[in-house]
Amino acid sequence: MKSRIFYPTEVVIEAGGHRSLLPYIPSTNRLFAVTGHSSMEDAGVLDTLRKQCATAGVALCIHKGISTNPLHVDVDAVVDACRNFGADTVLGLGGGSSIDVAKMVAMLMTNGGSSWDYISIGGNSLRKIEKPTLPLIAVPTTSGTGSESTPYAVVTHAETKMKKGMGHPYLYPKVALLDPELLALMPPEQVAVTGFDAFGQALEGYTSGRSTLHSEFYGYSALKLIAENFERVFDYPNDLDAKAKMAWGATLAGLSIGLVDVNLAHAMSHPLSGRFNIQHGRAVALCTAPAIWFNRAHVGDKYTQAAALFGSGGGSADESAKSLIDAFYQLAEKFDVDLKLKNYDLGDVDMDAVAVDALEIGAIKTNVRPVSFEDVSMLLSHVWEGRYA
Ligand SMILES: [Fe+2]
């Protein structure tokens, strides 16, 4: 038995911390910030950053416009902008996509090449991450992906639409700042779908086929915080205490999967995002209930433990899985998250190709129950109908 923790990230939980960000990166002279479209500008957060940098004499370049499911060519273009600016530090400010792009930019600045060169296809990637990245600061504005606490970054190929992740200990941020004031800016839909990503990651980390003492502890602790605070952050967006606990839950979930990877629901979610541009947390939510049911006889008493956190009873493997799924369905109904894939506007759908893509995601090999093409096809038919079995 071996359980190992390696976590080089300084995690700060501080309400209003974004207004005094530079003390966490005292060595920077040229800061390159990566963020989404307009929410941080509209909320005055970028102006706050501009003022801090001007006061400290730090040159700042802000790259806005990171979308959900960023394409590899777009990431490469951001690297060009960062190189032209001559950055010494990269800041990711936003949801998981912005932070993932910031990670890849910081890595590519020192390792070179295209982002897709580092994606493993058939077990091999064109290039390997060999050099430390530029210093990377992650400031999440959602409580979901846990990107601020993982060694992963995910990107979608512009032509094939295959969405895959890269992983290396160098991709851990130097600092992660969880600021509940920023999280209070999230619209309700984002609270819901990013929270379901955190839920899925916590559960997958907790029940991984590779689970260790460390990953179980972080996964279970994350689930507990999510169970206690998910509804509250939805109902009371200005409850900064609940926001902080939900953020810490998402970060702990990231810590758990950083050790053992995600598994079944995430592997199925990636082609849904890559091919149909469904937001990551929503795609994970679509796949979660069928994955819970599929794994129910292989997780020991972990579904009983998880269901209890959500106030549901346990019992047999079937009863515990059903209790957990019922708790999950209640949240989805309350948050108005549609769990029937067939209700989404997808265009042409080739579910066999989706299943092939899901099996190409390396994380699926860490699922506690082995998964075949026939299994994934069956599970995706449940996702299509919004059933768990
Ligand atoms: Fe995720």
Coordinates of C-alpha atoms and ligand atoms in Angstrom, one line a residue:
M1 CA 0.0 0.0 0.0
K2 CA 1.4 3.4 -1.0
S3 CA -0.2 6.8 -0.5
R4 CA 1.7 9.9 -1.4
I5 CA 0.9 13.6 -1.4
F6 CA 2.8 16.2 -3.4
Y7 CA 1.2 19.6 -3.5
P8 CA 3.4 22.6 -4.2
T9 CA 0.7 25.2 -4.3
E10 CA 0.2 27.9 -1.7
V11 CA -3.6 28.1 -1.2
V12 CA -5.1 31.4 0.2
I13 CA -8.7 31.8 1.1
E14 CA -9.3 35.5 1.6
A15 CA -12.5 37.6 1.0
G16 CA -11.4 40.6 -1.1
G17 CA -7.9 39.1 -1.7
H18 CA -8.0 40.1 -5.3
R19 CA -7.6 43.7 -4.3
S20 CA -4.2 42.9 -2.8
L21 CA -2.9 40.3 -5.2
L22 CA 0.6 41.5 -6.0
P23 CA 2.1 40.7 -2.5
Y24 CA 1.5 37.0 -3.5
I25 CA 3.7 37.4 -6.5
P26 CA 6.4 39.8 -5.3
S27 CA 9.0 38.8 -8.0
T28 CA 6.9 39.8 -11.0
N29 CA 7.8 42.8 -13.2
R30 CA 5.8 41.8 -16.3
L31 CA 2.4 40.1 -15.5
F32 CA 0.3 38.4 -18.3
A33 CA -3.3 37.9 -17.2
V34 CA -5.6 35.4 -18.9
T35 CA -9.4 35.8 -18.3
G36 CA -12.8 35.3 -19.9
H37 CA -15.0 37.6 -21.9
S38 CA -16.4 40.4 -19.9
S39 CA -17.6 39.5 -16.4
M40 CA -14.3 40.5 -14.6
E41 CA -14.2 43.8 -16.6
D42 CA -17.8 44.6 -15.9
A43 CA -17.4 43.9 -12.2
G44 CA -14.4 46.3 -12.0
V45 CA -12.0 43.4 -11.1
L46 CA -9.6 44.2 -14.0
D47 CA -9.5 47.9 -13.1
T48 CA -8.5 46.9 -9.6
L49 CA -5.7 44.8 -11.1
R50 CA -4.6 47.6 -13.4
K51 CA -4.4 50.0 -10.5
Q52 CA -2.4 47.6 -8.3
C53 CA 0.1 47.0 -11.1
A54 CA 0.4 50.7 -11.9
T55 CA 1.1 51.5 -8.3
A56 CA 3.7 48.8 -8.0
G57 CA 5.4 49.6 -11.3
V58 CA 4.5 46.2 -12.7
A59 CA 3.8 46.0 -16.5
L60 CA 0.5 44.3 -17.1
C61 CA -1.0 42.7 -20.3
I62 CA -4.6 41.4 -20.0
H63 CA -5.7 38.8 -22.5
K64 CA -9.5 38.6 -22.5
G65 CA -11.9 36.3 -24.3
I66 CA -11.2 32.8 -23.2
S67 CA -14.3 30.7 -24.0
T68 CA -15.5 27.4 -22.6
N69 CA -13.7 24.4 -24.2
P70 CA -10.7 26.4 -25.6
L71 CA -9.2 25.2 -28.9
H72 CA -5.5 24.3 -29.2
V73 CA -4.9 27.0 -31.9
D74 CA -6.5 29.6 -29.6
V75 CA -4.2 28.6 -26.8
D76 CA -1.2 28.8 -29.1
A77 CA -2.3 32.3 -30.1
V78 CA -2.4 33.4 -26.5
V79 CA 1.2 32.1 -26.1
D80 CA 2.3 34.3 -29.0
A81 CA 0.8 37.3 -27.3
C82 CA 2.4 36.4 -24.0
R83 CA 5.8 35.9 -25.7
N84 CA 5.5 39.2 -27.5
F85 CA 4.8 40.9 -24.2
G86 CA 7.8 39.3 -22.5
A87 CA 5.9 38.1 -19.4
D88 CA 7.7 36.8 -16.4
T89 CA 4.6 35.6 -14.6
V90 CA 1.1 34.3 -15.8
L91 CA -2.2 34.9 -14.0
G92 CA -5.2 32.8 -14.7
L93 CA -8.4 34.7 -13.6
G94 CA -11.7 33.1 -14.3
G95 CA -13.3 29.7 -14.6
G96 CA -11.5 26.4 -15.3
S97 CA -11.0 27.3 -19.0
S98 CA -9.2 30.5 -18.2
I99 CA -7.0 28.9 -15.6
D100 CA -6.2 25.9 -17.9
V101 CA -5.2 28.2 -20.7
A102 CA -3.0 30.2 -18.2
K103 CA -1.4 26.9 -17.2
M104 CA -0.7 25.9 -20.8
V105 CA 0.6 29.4 -21.6
A106 CA 3.0 29.4 -18.6
M107 CA 4.2 25.9 -19.7
L108 CA 4.6 26.6 -23.4
M109 CA 6.5 29.8 -22.7
T110 CA 9.4 27.7 -21.3
N111 CA 8.8 24.3 -23.1
G112 CA 7.9 25.6 -26.6
G113 CA 5.8 24.0 -29.4
S114 CA 2.0 23.8 -29.7
S115 CA -0.4 22.9 -26.9
W116 CA -1.6 19.9 -28.8
D117 CA 2.0 18.5 -29.0
Y118 CA 1.7 17.6 -25.3
I119 CA -1.6 15.7 -25.6
S120 CA -1.2 11.9 -25.5
I121 CA -2.8 10.0 -28.4
G122 CA -2.7 6.3 -28.2
G123 CA -0.4 6.5 -25.1
N124 CA 2.2 8.8 -26.7
S125 CA 2.6 12.6 -27.0
L126 CA 4.8 14.4 -29.5
R127 CA 6.5 16.4 -26.8
K128 CA 7.0 16.0 -23.0
I129 CA 6.9 18.7 -20.4
E130 CA 10.5 18.9 -19.3
K131 CA 11.1 22.5 -18.0
P132 CA 9.4 24.3 -15.1
T133 CA 6.7 26.7 -16.3
L134 CA 6.7 30.4 -15.7
P135 CA 5.3 31.2 -12.2
L136 CA 1.6 30.8 -12.4
I137 CA -1.1 32.4 -10.2
A138 CA -4.6 31.0 -10.2
V139 CA -7.6 33.0 -9.1
P140 CA -10.7 31.0 -9.8
T141 CA -14.0 32.8 -10.2
T142 CA -16.1 29.6 -10.0
S143 CA -16.2 26.7 -7.5
G144 CA -15.9 23.8 -9.8
T145 CA -13.0 22.6 -11.9
G146 CA -10.4 22.7 -9.1
S147 CA -7.9 23.6 -11.8
E148 CA -6.2 25.8 -9.2
S149 CA -5.2 22.6 -7.4
T150 CA -4.5 20.1 -10.1
P151 CA -1.5 19.3 -12.3
Y152 CA -3.8 19.1 -15.4
A153 CA -4.9 21.3 -18.2
V154 CA -7.5 20.4 -20.8
V155 CA -7.7 21.5 -24.5
T156 CA -9.8 20.7 -27.6
H157 CA -8.3 20.1 -31.0
A158 CA -9.6 22.7 -33.5
E159 CA -10.3 20.2 -36.3
T160 CA -11.1 16.8 -34.7
K161 CA -12.9 18.4 -31.7
M162 CA -11.2 15.8 -29.5
K163 CA -10.9 17.2 -26.0
K164 CA -8.1 15.9 -23.9
G165 CA -6.0 16.8 -20.9
M166 CA -2.2 17.0 -20.2
G167 CA -0.8 16.4 -16.8
H168 CA 2.6 17.1 -15.1
P169 CA 3.6 18.3 -11.6
Y170 CA 4.9 21.5 -13.2
L171 CA 1.3 22.4 -14.0
Y172 CA 0.5 23.0 -10.3
P173 CA 0.0 26.8 -9.8
K174 CA 2.5 28.5 -7.5
V175 CA -0.4 30.3 -5.7
A176 CA -4.2 29.7 -5.7
L177 CA -6.2 32.6 -4.3
L178 CA -9.8 31.7 -3.4
D179 CA -11.7 35.0 -3.0
P180 CA -15.4 34.5 -2.0
E181 CA -16.1 38.1 -3.2
L182 CA -15.3 37.0 -6.8
L183 CA -17.3 33.8 -6.4
A184 CA -20.3 35.9 -5.4
L185 CA -20.3 37.4 -8.9
M186 CA -21.3 34.1 -10.5
P187 CA -24.8 33.9 -12.0
P188 CA -27.0 31.1 -10.6
E189 CA -26.5 28.8 -13.6
Q190 CA -22.8 28.9 -13.2
V191 CA -23.1 28.2 -9.5
A192 CA -25.0 25.1 -10.4
V193 CA -23.0 23.6 -13.3
T194 CA -19.6 24.4 -11.8
G195 CA -20.7 23.0 -8.5
F196 CA -21.7 19.7 -10.3
D197 CA -18.2 19.6 -11.7
A198 CA -16.8 19.8 -8.1
F199 CA -19.3 17.2 -7.0
G200 CA -18.3 14.8 -9.8
Q201 CA -14.6 15.3 -9.1
A202 CA -15.0 14.8 -5.4
L203 CA -16.9 11.6 -6.0
E204 CA -14.6 10.3 -8.7
G205 CA -11.5 11.1 -6.6
Y206 CA -13.1 9.4 -3.5
T207 CA -14.1 6.2 -5.4
S208 CA -11.2 6.0 -7.9
G209 CA -9.9 2.6 -8.8
R210 CA -6.5 4.0 -7.8
S211 CA -7.7 5.6 -4.6
T212 CA -5.2 6.1 -1.8
L213 CA -5.6 7.2 1.8
H214 CA -4.8 10.8 0.7
S215 CA -7.2 10.8 -2.3
E216 CA -10.0 9.3 -0.2
F217 CA -9.5 11.8 2.5
Y218 CA -9.6 14.8 0.2
G219 CA -12.4 13.4 -1.9
Y220 CA -14.6 12.7 1.1
S221 CA -13.8 16.0 2.7
A222 CA -14.7 17.8 -0.5
L223 CA -18.0 16.0 -0.7
K224 CA -18.8 16.9 2.8
L225 CA -18.2 20.6 2.2
I226 CA -20.1 20.5 -1.1
A227 CA -23.1 18.7 0.6
E228 CA -23.2 21.3 3.3
N229 CA -22.8 24.4 1.1
F230 CA -24.0 23.7 -2.5
E231 CA -27.6 24.7 -2.0
R232 CA -26.7 27.6 0.2
V233 CA -24.3 29.2 -2.3
F234 CA -27.1 28.9 -4.9
D235 CA -29.8 30.4 -2.6
Y236 CA -27.6 33.1 -0.9
P237 CA -25.0 34.3 -3.3
N238 CA -23.7 36.9 -0.8
D239 CA -23.1 34.4 2.0
L240 CA -19.3 34.7 1.7
D241 CA -18.7 32.0 4.4
A242 CA -20.6 29.4 2.4
K243 CA -18.9 30.6 -0.8
A244 CA -15.5 30.1 0.9
K245 CA -16.4 26.6 2.1
M246 CA -17.7 25.6 -1.4
A247 CA -14.5 27.0 -2.9
W248 CA -12.4 25.0 -0.5
G249 CA -14.5 21.9 -1.3
A250 CA -13.8 22.4 -5.0
T251 CA -10.1 22.9 -4.4
L252 CA -10.0 19.7 -2.2
A253 CA -11.8 17.8 -5.0
G254 CA -9.1 19.0 -7.3
L255 CA -6.5 17.9 -4.9
S256 CA -8.1 14.4 -4.8
I257 CA -8.2 14.0 -8.6
G258 CA -4.7 15.5 -8.8
L259 CA -3.5 12.4 -7.1
V260 CA -5.6 9.7 -8.8
D261 CA -7.2 11.4 -11.9
V262 CA -10.9 11.6 -12.7
N263 CA -12.7 8.5 -14.2
L264 CA -15.9 7.4 -15.8
A265 CA -18.2 10.4 -15.8
H266 CA -15.4 12.8 -16.7
A267 CA -14.2 10.5 -19.5
M268 CA -17.7 10.5 -21.0
S269 CA -18.1 14.2 -20.5
H270 CA -15.0 15.3 -22.5
P271 CA -16.3 14.2 -26.0
L272 CA -19.7 15.9 -25.1
S273 CA -17.9 19.1 -24.5
G274 CA -15.4 18.7 -27.4
R275 CA -17.9 17.7 -30.0
F276 CA -21.0 19.7 -28.9
N277 CA -19.4 22.5 -26.9
I278 CA -21.4 21.7 -23.8
Q279 CA -19.9 23.4 -20.8
H280 CA -17.7 21.1 -18.8
G281 CA -19.7 21.1 -15.5
R282 CA -23.0 20.5 -17.4
A283 CA -21.4 17.6 -19.4
V284 CA -20.2 16.1 -16.1
A285 CA -23.6 16.4 -14.6
L286 CA -25.2 14.7 -17.6
C287 CA -22.9 11.7 -17.1
T288 CA -22.8 11.4 -13.3
A289 CA -25.9 9.4 -12.4
P290 CA -25.3 6.6 -15.0
A291 CA -21.7 6.4 -13.8
I292 CA -22.7 6.1 -10.1
W293 CA -25.1 3.2 -11.0
F294 CA -22.6 1.5 -13.2
N295 CA -20.0 1.5 -10.4
R296 CA -22.3 0.7 -7.5
A297 CA -21.1 -2.9 -6.8
H298 CA -17.4 -1.9 -6.9
V299 CA -17.0 1.0 -4.4
G300 CA -17.4 -0.8 -1.1
D301 CA -19.5 1.4 1.3
K302 CA -18.4 4.7 -0.3
Y303 CA -21.8 5.4 -1.8
T304 CA -23.4 4.8 1.6
Q305 CA -20.9 7.3 3.1
A306 CA -21.5 9.8 0.3
A307 CA -25.3 9.5 0.4
A308 CA -25.2 10.1 4.2
L309 CA -23.5 13.4 3.7
F310 CA -26.5 14.5 1.6
G311 CA -29.0 13.2 4.2
S312 CA -29.9 10.1 2.3
G313 CA -30.1 6.6 3.7
G314 CA -27.9 3.6 2.7
G315 CA -28.3 -0.1 2.7
S316 CA -27.4 -2.5 -0.1
A317 CA -25.2 -1.4 -3.0
D318 CA -28.2 -0.7 -5.1
E319 CA -30.0 1.2 -2.3
S320 CA -27.0 3.3 -1.5
A321 CA -26.4 4.2 -5.2
K322 CA -30.0 5.0 -5.6
S323 CA -30.0 7.2 -2.5
L324 CA -27.0 9.1 -3.8
I325 CA -28.5 9.5 -7.3
D326 CA -31.8 10.7 -5.7
A327 CA -29.9 13.4 -3.8
F328 CA -28.1 14.4 -7.1
Y329 CA -31.4 14.5 -9.0
Q330 CA -33.0 16.7 -6.3
L331 CA -30.1 19.2 -6.7
A332 CA -30.4 19.1 -10.5
E333 CA -34.1 19.7 -10.3
K334 CA -33.7 22.6 -7.9
F335 CA -31.0 24.2 -10.0
D336 CA -33.0 23.6 -13.2
V337 CA -30.1 21.6 -14.9
D338 CA -31.6 19.5 -17.7
L339 CA -30.0 16.0 -17.5
K340 CA -31.4 14.7 -20.8
L341 CA -28.8 15.0 -23.5
K342 CA -31.5 14.6 -26.2
N343 CA -33.0 18.0 -25.1
Y344 CA -29.8 19.9 -26.1
D345 CA -29.2 21.4 -29.5
L346 CA -26.4 19.2 -30.7
G347 CA -26.5 19.1 -34.5
D348 CA -25.3 15.9 -36.1
V349 CA -24.8 13.2 -33.4
D350 CA -22.6 10.1 -33.8
M351 CA -22.8 8.4 -30.4
D352 CA -20.4 5.6 -31.5
A353 CA -17.8 8.3 -32.2
V354 CA -18.5 9.8 -28.7
A355 CA -17.9 6.4 -27.1
V356 CA -14.6 5.9 -29.0
D357 CA -13.5 9.3 -27.8
A358 CA -14.4 8.6 -24.3
L359 CA -12.4 5.3 -24.3
E360 CA -9.4 7.3 -25.6
I361 CA -9.5 9.4 -22.4
G362 CA -6.7 7.9 -20.3
A363 CA -8.7 8.6 -17.1
I364 CA -11.2 6.0 -17.9
K365 CA -8.6 3.3 -17.1
T366 CA -8.7 4.5 -13.5
N367 CA -12.4 3.7 -13.1
V368 CA -13.0 1.3 -10.3
R369 CA -14.9 -1.0 -12.7
P370 CA -13.4 -1.8 -16.1
V371 CA -15.3 -0.2 -19.0
S372 CA -15.8 -1.6 -22.5
F373 CA -17.0 0.0 -25.7
E374 CA -20.4 -1.7 -25.1
D375 CA -20.5 -0.4 -21.6
V376 CA -19.8 3.2 -22.7
S377 CA -22.4 2.9 -25.5
M378 CA -25.0 1.7 -23.0
L379 CA -24.1 4.4 -20.5
L380 CA -24.3 7.1 -23.2
S381 CA -27.8 5.9 -24.2
H382 CA -28.8 6.5 -20.6
V383 CA -27.2 10.0 -20.7
W384 CA -29.2 10.6 -23.9
E385 CA -32.5 9.8 -22.2
G386 CA -31.6 11.3 -18.8
R387 CA -31.8 7.9 -17.0
Y388 CA -29.4 6.4 -14.6
A389 CA -30.1 2.8 -15.8
Ligands
FE1 FE -14.1 18.5 -14.0

